[in-house]
Coordinates of C-alpha atoms and ligand atoms in Angstrom, one line a residue:
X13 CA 0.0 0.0 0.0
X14 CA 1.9 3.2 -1.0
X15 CA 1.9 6.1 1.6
X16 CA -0.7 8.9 1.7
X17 CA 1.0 12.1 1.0
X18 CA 1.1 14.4 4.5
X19 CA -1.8 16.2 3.2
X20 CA -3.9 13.1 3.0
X21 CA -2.9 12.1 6.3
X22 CA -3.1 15.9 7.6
X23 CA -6.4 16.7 10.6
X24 CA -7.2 20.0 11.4
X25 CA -5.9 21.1 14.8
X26 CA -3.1 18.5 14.9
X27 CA -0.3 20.0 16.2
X28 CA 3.6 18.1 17.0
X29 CA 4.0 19.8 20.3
X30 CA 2.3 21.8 22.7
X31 CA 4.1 24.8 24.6
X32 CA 2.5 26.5 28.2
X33 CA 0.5 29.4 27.4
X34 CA 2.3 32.9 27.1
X35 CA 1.5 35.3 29.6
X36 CA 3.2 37.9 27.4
X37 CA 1.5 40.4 25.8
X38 CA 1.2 39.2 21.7
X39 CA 3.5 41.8 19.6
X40 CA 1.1 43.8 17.2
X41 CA 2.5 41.6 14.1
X42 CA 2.1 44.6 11.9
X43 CA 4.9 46.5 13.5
X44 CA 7.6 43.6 13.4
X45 CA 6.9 42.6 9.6
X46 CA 5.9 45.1 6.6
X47 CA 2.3 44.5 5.7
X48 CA 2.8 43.4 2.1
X49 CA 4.4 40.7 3.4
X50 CA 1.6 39.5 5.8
X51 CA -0.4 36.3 4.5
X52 CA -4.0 36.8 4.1
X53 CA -5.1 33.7 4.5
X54 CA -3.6 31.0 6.6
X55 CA -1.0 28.4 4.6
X56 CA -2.3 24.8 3.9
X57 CA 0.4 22.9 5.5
X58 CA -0.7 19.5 7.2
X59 CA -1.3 19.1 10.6
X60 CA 0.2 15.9 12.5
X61 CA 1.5 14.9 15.4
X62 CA 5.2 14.1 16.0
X63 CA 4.4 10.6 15.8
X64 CA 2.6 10.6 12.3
X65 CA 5.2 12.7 10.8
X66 CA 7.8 10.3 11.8
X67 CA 6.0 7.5 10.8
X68 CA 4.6 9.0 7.8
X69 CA 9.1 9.8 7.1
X70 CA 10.0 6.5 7.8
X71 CA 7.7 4.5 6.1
X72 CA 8.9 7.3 2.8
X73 CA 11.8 6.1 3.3
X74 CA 11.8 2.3 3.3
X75 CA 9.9 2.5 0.3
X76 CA 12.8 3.4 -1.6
X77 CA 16.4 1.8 -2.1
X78 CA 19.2 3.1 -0.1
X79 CA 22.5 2.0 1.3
X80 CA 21.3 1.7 5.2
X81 CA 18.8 -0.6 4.0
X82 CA 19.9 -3.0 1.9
X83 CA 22.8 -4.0 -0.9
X84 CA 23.2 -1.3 -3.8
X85 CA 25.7 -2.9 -6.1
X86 CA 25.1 0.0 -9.0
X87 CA 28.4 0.1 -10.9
X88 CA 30.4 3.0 -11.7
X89 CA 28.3 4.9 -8.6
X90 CA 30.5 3.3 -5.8
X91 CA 27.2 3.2 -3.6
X92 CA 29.2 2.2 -0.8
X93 CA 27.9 2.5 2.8
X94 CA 29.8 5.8 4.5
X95 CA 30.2 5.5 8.0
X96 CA 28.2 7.6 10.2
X97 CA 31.2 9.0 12.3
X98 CA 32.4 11.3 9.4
X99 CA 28.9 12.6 9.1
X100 CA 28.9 13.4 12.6
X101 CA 32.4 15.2 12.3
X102 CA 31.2 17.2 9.3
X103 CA 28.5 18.5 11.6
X104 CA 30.9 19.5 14.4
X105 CA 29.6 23.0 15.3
X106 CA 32.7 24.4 14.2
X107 CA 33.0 23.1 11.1
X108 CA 28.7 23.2 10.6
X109 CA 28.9 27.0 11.5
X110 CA 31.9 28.7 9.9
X111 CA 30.5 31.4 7.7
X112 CA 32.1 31.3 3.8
X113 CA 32.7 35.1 4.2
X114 CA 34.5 35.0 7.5
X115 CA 38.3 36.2 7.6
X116 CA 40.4 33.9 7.3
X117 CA 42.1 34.8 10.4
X118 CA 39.1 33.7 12.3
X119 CA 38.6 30.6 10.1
X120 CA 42.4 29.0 10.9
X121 CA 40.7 24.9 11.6
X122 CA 38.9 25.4 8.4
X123 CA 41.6 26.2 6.1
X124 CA 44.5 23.7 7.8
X125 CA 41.9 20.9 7.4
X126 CA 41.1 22.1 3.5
X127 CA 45.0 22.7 3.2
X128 CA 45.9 19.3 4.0
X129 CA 43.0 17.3 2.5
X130 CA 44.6 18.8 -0.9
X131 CA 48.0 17.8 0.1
X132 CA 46.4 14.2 1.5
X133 CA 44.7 14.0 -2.3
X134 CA 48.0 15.0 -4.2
X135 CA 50.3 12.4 -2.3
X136 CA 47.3 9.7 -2.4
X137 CA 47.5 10.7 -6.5
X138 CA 51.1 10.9 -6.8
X139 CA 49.6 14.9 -8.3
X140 CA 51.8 17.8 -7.8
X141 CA 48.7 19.8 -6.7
X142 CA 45.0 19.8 -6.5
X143 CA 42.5 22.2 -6.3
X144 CA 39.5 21.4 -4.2
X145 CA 36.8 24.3 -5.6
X146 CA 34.7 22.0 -8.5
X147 CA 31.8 20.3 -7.0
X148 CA 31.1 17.4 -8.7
X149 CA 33.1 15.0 -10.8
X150 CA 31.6 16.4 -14.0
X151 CA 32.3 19.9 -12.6
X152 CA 36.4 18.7 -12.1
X153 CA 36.5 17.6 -15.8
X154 CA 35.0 21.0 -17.1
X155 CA 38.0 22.5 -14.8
X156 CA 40.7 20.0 -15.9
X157 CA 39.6 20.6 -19.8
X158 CA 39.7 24.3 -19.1
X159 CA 43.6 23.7 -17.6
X160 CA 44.6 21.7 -20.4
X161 CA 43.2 24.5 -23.0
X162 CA 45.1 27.5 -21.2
X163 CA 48.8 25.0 -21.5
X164 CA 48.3 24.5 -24.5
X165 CA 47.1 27.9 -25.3
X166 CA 50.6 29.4 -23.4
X167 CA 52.6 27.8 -25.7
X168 CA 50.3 29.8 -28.8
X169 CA 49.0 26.7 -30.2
X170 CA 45.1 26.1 -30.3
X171 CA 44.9 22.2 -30.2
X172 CA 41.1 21.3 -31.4
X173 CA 40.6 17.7 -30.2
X174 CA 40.6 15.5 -26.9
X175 CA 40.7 11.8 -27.5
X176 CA 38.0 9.5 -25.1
X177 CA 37.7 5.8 -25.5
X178 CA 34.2 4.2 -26.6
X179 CA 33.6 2.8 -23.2
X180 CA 33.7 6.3 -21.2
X181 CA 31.2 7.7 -19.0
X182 CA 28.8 10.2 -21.0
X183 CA 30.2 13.3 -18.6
X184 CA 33.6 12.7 -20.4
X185 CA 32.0 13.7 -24.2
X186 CA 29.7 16.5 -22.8
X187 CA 32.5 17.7 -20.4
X188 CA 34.9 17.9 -23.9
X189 CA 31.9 19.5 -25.6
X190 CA 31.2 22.0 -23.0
X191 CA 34.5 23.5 -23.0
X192 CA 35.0 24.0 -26.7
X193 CA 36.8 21.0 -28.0
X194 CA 35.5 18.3 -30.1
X195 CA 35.3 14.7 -28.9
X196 CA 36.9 12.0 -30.8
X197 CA 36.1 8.1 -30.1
X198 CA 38.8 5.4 -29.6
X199 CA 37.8 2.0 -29.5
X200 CA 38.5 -0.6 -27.2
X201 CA 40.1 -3.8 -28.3
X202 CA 39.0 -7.4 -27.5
X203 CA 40.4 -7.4 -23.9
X204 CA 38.4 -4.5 -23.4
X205 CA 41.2 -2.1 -23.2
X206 CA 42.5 0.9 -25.0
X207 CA 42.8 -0.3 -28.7
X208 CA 46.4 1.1 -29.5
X209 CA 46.4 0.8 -33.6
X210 CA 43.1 3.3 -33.5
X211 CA 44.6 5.2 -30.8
X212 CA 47.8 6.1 -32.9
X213 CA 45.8 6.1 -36.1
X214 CA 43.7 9.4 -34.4
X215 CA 46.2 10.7 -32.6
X216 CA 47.8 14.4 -34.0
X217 CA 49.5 17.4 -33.9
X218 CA 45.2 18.5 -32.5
X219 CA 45.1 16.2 -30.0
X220 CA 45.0 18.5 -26.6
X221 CA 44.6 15.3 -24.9
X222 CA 43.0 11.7 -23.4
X223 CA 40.7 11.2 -21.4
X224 CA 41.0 7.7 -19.9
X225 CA 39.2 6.0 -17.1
X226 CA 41.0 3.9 -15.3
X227 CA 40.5 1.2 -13.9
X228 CA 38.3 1.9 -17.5
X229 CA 34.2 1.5 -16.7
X230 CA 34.6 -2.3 -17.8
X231 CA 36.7 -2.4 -14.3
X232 CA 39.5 -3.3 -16.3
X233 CA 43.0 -1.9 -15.5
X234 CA 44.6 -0.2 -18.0
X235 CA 48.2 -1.8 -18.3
X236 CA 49.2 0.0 -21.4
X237 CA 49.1 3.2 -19.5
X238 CA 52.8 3.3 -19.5
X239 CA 52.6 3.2 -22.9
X240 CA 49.9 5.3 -24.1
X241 CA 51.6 8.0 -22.0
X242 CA 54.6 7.9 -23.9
X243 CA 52.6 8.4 -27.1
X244 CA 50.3 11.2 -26.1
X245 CA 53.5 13.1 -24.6
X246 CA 55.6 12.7 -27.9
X247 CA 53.1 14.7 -29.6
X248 CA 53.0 17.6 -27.5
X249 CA 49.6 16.4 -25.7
X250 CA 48.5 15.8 -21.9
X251 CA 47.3 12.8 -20.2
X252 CA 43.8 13.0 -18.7
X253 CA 42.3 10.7 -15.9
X254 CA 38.9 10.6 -14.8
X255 CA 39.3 9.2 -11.3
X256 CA 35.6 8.1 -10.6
X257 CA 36.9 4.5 -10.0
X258 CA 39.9 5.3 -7.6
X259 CA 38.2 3.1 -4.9
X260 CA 40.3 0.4 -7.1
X261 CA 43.7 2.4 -6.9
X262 CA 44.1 3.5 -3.4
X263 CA 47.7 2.6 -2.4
X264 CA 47.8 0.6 -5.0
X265 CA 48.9 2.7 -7.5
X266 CA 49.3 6.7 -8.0
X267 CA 48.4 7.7 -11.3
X268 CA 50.8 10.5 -11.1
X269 CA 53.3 7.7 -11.5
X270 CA 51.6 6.7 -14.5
X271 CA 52.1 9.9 -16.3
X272 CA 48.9 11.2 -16.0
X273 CA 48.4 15.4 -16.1
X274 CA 45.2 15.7 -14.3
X275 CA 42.7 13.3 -12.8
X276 CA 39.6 14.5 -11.1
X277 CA 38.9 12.6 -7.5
X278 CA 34.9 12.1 -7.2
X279 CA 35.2 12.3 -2.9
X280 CA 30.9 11.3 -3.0
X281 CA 32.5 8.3 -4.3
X282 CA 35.5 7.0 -3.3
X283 CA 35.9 9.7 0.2
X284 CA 33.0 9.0 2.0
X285 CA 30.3 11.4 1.1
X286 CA 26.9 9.6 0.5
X287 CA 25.6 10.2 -3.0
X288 CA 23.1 9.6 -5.2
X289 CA 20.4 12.2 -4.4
X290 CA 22.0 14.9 -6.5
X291 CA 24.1 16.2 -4.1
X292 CA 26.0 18.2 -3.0
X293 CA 29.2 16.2 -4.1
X294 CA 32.9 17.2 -4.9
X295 CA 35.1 16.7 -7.6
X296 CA 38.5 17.7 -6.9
X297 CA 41.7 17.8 -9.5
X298 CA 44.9 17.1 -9.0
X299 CA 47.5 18.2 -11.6
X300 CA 51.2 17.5 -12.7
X301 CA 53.6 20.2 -12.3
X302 CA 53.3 21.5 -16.0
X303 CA 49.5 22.5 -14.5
X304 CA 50.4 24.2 -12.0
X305 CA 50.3 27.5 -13.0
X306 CA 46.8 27.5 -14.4
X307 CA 45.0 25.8 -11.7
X308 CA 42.3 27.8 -10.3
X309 CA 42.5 30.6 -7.9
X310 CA 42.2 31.4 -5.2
X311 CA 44.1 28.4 -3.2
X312 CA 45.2 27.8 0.5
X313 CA 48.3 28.5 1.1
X314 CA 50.7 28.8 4.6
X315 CA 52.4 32.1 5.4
X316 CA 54.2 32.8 8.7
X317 CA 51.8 29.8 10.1
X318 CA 48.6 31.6 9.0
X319 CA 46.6 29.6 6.4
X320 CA 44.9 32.1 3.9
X321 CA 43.1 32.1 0.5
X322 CA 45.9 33.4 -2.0
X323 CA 45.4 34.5 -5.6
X324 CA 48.8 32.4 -6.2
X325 CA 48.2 31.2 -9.8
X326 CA 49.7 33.8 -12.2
X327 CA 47.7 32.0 -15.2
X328 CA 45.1 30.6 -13.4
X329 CA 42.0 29.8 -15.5
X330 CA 40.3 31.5 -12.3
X331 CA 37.4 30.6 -10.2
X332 CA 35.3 27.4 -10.6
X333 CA 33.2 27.5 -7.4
X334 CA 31.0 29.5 -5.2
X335 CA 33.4 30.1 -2.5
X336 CA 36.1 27.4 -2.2
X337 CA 33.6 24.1 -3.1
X338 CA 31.6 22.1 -0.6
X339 CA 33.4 21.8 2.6
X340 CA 31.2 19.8 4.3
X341 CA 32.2 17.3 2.2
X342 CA 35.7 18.1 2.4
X343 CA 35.3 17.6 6.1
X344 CA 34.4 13.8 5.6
X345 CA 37.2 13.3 3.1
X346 CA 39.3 14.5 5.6
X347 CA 38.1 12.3 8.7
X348 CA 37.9 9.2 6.6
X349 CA 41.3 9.3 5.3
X350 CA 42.5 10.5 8.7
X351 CA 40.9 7.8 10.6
X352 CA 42.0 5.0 7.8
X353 CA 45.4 6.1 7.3
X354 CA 47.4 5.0 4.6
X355 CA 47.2 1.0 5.5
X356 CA 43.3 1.1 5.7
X357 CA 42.9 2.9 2.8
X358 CA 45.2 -0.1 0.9
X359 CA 42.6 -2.0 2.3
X360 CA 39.8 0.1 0.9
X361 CA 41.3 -1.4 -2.3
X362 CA 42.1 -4.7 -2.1
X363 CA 38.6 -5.3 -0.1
X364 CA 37.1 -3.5 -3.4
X365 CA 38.5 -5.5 -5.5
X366 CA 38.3 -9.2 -3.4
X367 CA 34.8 -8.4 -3.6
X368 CA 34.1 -7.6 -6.9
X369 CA 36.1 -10.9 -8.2
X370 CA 34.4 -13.3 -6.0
X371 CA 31.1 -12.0 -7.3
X372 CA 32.4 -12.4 -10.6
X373 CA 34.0 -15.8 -10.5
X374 CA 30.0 -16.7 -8.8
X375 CA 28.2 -15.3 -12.0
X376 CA 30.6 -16.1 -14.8
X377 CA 28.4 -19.5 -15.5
X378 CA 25.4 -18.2 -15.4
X379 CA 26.0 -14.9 -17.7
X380 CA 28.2 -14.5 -20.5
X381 CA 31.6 -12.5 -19.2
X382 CA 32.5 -11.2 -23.0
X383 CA 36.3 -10.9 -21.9
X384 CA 39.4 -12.6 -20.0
X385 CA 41.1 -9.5 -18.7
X386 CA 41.1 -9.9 -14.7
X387 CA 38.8 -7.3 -13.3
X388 CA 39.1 -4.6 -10.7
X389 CA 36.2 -2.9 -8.4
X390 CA 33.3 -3.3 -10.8
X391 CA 32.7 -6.1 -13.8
X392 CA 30.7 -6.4 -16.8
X393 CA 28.1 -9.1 -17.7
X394 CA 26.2 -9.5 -20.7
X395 CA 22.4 -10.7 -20.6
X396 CA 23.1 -12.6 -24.1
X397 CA 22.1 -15.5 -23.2
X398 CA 19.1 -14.6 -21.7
X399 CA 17.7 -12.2 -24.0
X400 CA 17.7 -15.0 -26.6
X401 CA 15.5 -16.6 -24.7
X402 CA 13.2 -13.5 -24.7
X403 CA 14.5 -11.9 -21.3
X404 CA 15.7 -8.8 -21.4
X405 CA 18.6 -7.3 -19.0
X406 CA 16.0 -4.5 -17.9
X407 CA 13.4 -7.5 -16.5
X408 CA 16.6 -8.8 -14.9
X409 CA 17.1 -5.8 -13.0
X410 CA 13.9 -5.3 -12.4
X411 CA 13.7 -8.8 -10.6
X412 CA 16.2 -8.4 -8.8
X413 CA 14.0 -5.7 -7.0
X414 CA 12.0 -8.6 -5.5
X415 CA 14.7 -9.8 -3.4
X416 CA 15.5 -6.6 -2.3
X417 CA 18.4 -5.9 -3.8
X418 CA 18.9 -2.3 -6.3
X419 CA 19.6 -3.3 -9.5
X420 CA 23.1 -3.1 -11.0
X421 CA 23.6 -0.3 -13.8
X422 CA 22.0 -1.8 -17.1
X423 CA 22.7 -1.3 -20.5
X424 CA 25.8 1.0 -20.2
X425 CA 29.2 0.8 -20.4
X426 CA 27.3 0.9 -24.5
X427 CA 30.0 -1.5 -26.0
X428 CA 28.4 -4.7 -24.0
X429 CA 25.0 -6.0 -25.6
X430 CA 22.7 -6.4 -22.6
X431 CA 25.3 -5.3 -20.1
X432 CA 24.8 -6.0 -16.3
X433 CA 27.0 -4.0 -14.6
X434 CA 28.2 -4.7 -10.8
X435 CA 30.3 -2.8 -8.5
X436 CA 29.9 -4.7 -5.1
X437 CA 31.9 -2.2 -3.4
X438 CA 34.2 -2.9 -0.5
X439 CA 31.9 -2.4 2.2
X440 CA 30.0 -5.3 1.7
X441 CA 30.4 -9.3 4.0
X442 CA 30.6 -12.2 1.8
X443 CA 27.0 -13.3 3.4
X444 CA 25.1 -10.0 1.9
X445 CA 27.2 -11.1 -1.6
X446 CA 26.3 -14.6 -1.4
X447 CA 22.6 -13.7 -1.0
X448 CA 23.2 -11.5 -4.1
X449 CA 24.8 -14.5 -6.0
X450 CA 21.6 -16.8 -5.2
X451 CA 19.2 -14.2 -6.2
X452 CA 21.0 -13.7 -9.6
X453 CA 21.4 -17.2 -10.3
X454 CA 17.7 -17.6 -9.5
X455 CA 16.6 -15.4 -12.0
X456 CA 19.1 -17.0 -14.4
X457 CA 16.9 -20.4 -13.7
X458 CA 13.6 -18.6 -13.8
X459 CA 14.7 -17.6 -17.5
X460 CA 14.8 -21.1 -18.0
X461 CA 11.9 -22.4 -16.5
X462 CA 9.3 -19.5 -15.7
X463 CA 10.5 -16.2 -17.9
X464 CA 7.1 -14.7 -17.0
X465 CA 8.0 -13.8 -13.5
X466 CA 11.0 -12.2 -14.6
X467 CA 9.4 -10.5 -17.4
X468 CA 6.6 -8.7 -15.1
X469 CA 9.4 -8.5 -12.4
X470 CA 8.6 -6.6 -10.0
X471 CA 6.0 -7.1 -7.8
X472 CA 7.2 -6.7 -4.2
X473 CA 7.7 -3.4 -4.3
X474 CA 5.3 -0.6 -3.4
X475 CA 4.8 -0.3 -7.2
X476 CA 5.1 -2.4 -9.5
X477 CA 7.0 -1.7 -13.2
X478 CA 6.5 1.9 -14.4
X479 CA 6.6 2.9 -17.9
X480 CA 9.9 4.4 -18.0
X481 CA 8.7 7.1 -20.4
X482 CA 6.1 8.4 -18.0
X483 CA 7.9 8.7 -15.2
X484 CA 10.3 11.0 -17.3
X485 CA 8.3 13.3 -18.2
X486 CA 6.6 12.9 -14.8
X487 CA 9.6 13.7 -12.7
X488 CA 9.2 17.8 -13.0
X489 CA 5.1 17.3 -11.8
X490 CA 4.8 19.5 -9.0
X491 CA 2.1 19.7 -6.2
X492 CA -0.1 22.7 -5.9
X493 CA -0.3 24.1 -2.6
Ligands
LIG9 C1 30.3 9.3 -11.7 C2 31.3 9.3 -12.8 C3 31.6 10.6 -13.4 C4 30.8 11.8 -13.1 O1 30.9 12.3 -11.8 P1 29.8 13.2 -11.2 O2 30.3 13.5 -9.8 O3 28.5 12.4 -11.2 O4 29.7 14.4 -12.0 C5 32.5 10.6 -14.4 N1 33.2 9.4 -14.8 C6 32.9 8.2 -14.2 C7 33.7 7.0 -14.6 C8 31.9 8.1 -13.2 O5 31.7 6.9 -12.6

């Protein structure tokens, strides 16, 4: 039964607490608050008690998937659980109550911790620097594209292209779009990594840059980065990484050591900031020392032990973000890798990872694993098998639903037919991924035996299959109050 909204729910004269009478005399209202500003008639907001509003909340928000309630393997996102301590650190009334505009004499705690999360990030990186101001990872590829046009720019040539490999996520085109250049495709070869021969066959004296993902959005490593490094630089162009999947690197590898120019962090993703809700998010980027001059301004910089905001970038490509970015994320960032240090982090990692191929070597019988490279934090199945026997990847998903599980990201990265894509995350116990391997092979026997139930998949939830259309265009319908 779905929820009533408040309004439905809402009796006249309800109130959520009572306070004693006043025995003060009531302020004329008038005199406190213009007139034009004075309602006429009373707002139609409902009336509950404390007790239906929280039930009315709670039951909201069991309705829906999150992390706290169940597993949310949805690759790519790194939906992993965040622990609660660094939100209650972020919310430290010190930290919670700092006003953006206040001098930075009287905002000392806030600036050390923002001055050494960026130093944290660049050694974590192996970057010579990183900003912290964009706010999203999309936000920190705009930023790093508008870096890599003002080098290249310096040196009075106007490079027209940035190279991005055909299994990149669709922020890396519209970023390249966005900031003037035109996007060219490389495809990937049969192991599901950068396809050299095309690489070299597109690569010119207009190539600005790459763009590579790595571990690459099939969770594959990208071994050749060596390589491809040495090719890009030859020609006079810079090295990009998008850094969404850096839950897979952490003291691992730095990609700084790779050769890599600028990477963008996503810390709502691998640094503890719960995501998914649209926000607000962070997108950091770290830069090698050929950057450095154009990152943005202002930064944080140490004088005489005073930490202040410092114009210090003679060609900086100037300010990306209200103020300096989101710094109640940077606040989690900072507790998390503060309370992991650098071994827990490693094991951030390798748990990641552990995960990820145990999963995989579960499934690998009962859906088609296109490739043999050894995966990372995230793999790639195909529904093949199943759709030719009428079942479509989206009823798998949907299915999945009914054990109460959120579906893994469907149909994307584009170059796998039917793809099932699963990033476990390293959060997760080996019972919560066995469950998730039983419910998945399930299905895979329902194809064979019942497809129906997977086809109208699914029913235990408080609705059943919408028409994905619809609720599109639906999502801007607002209520009128
Ligand atoms: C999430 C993601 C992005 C975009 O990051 P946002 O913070 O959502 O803007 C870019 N690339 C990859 C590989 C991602 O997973």
């Amino acid at each position: 039964m779905p929820e009533k909204l408040s309004f439905e729910l809402s009796r006249e004269g309800r109130i959520g607490y009572s306070l004693p009478e006043s025995n003060l005399q009531e302020p004329d209202i008038e005199k406190l608050v213009p007139g034009r500003f004075i309602r006429k008639t009373r707002a139609r907001l409902p009336e509950l008690s404390e007790i239906e509003t929280i039930r009315h909340f709670i039951a909201l928000s069991v309705m829906n998937h999150h992390v706290d309630k169940a597993f949310y393997p949805l690759g790519s996102c790194t939906m992993k659980y965040n622990p609660k301590i660094n939100e209650d650190i972020s919310r430290l009334p010190g930290f919670a109550n700092v006003h953006p505009k206040c001098e930075d004499n009287l905002a000392q705690g806030a600036l050390k911790l923002m001055h050494e999360l960026s130093n944290y990030l660049s050694e974590i990186s192996g970057m010579a620097a990183t900003t912290l101001q964009p706010a999203a990872g999309a936000h920190g590829e705009l930023t790093g594209l508008m870096m890599i046009r003002a080098y290249h720019e310096n040196q009075g040539n106007t490079r027209k292209t940035i190279l991005i490999p055909d299994s990149a996520h669709g922020t890396n085109p519209a970023s390249v779009t966005i900031s003037g250049y035109e996007a060219i495709e490389i495809k990937s070869n049969a192991d599901g990594l950068v396809d050299l021969d095309d690489l070299k066959a597109h690569l010119n004296e207009d190539t600005a840059a790459l763009m590579l993902t790595n571990p690459n959005t099939l969770g594959f490593f990208e071994i050749q980065s060596k390589a491809i490094s040495e090719l890009i630089h030859k020609t006079g162009a810079l090295l990009y990484m998008d850094g969404a999947n850096l839950n897979a690197l952490l003291g691992i590898v730095r990609p700084g050591d790779l050769g890599f120019d600028v990477l963008h962090f996503n810390l709502h993703k691998t640094f503890s900031t719960p995501h998914g809700g649209g926000g607000p998010g962070s997108g950091p980027v770290g830069v090698s020392s050929k950057l450095i001059d154009f990152l943005p301004n202002p930064e944080i910089t140490l004088h005489d032990g005073l930490f202040k905001l410092s114009n210090t970038h003679p060609k900086s490509v100037g300010k990306v973000a209200t103020f300096y970015g989101n710094f109640a994320v940077f606040v989690k960032a900072y507790s998390y890798i503060r309370m992991l240090g650098s071994e827990g982090l490693s094991q951030v990692s390798q748990n990641a990872i552990i995960n990820a191929n145990y999963l995989l070597s579960q499934l690998k019988e009962s859906f088609d694993f296109p490739y043999s490279t050894p995966a990372m934090h995230e793999f790639v199945l195909s529904g093949t098998r199943q759709r030719e026997k009428g079942v479509k990847t989206m009823d798998i998903a949907k299915r999945l639903l009914d054990f109460g599980f959120h579906a893994p990201t469907t149909y994307f990265p584009l170059i796998v037919r039917e793809a099932i894509m699963v990033e476990p995350t390293e959060t997760e116990a080996k019972q919560t991924l066995d469950s998730f391997i039983e419910a998945l092979k399930r299905i895979a026997r329902e194809v064979d035996e019942e497809p129906d139930i997977v086809r109208s998949a699914p029913t235990a939830t408080p609705v059943s299959r919408l028409d994905d259309v619809k609720a599109a265009k639906l999502s801007d319908y607002r209520f009128s109050f």
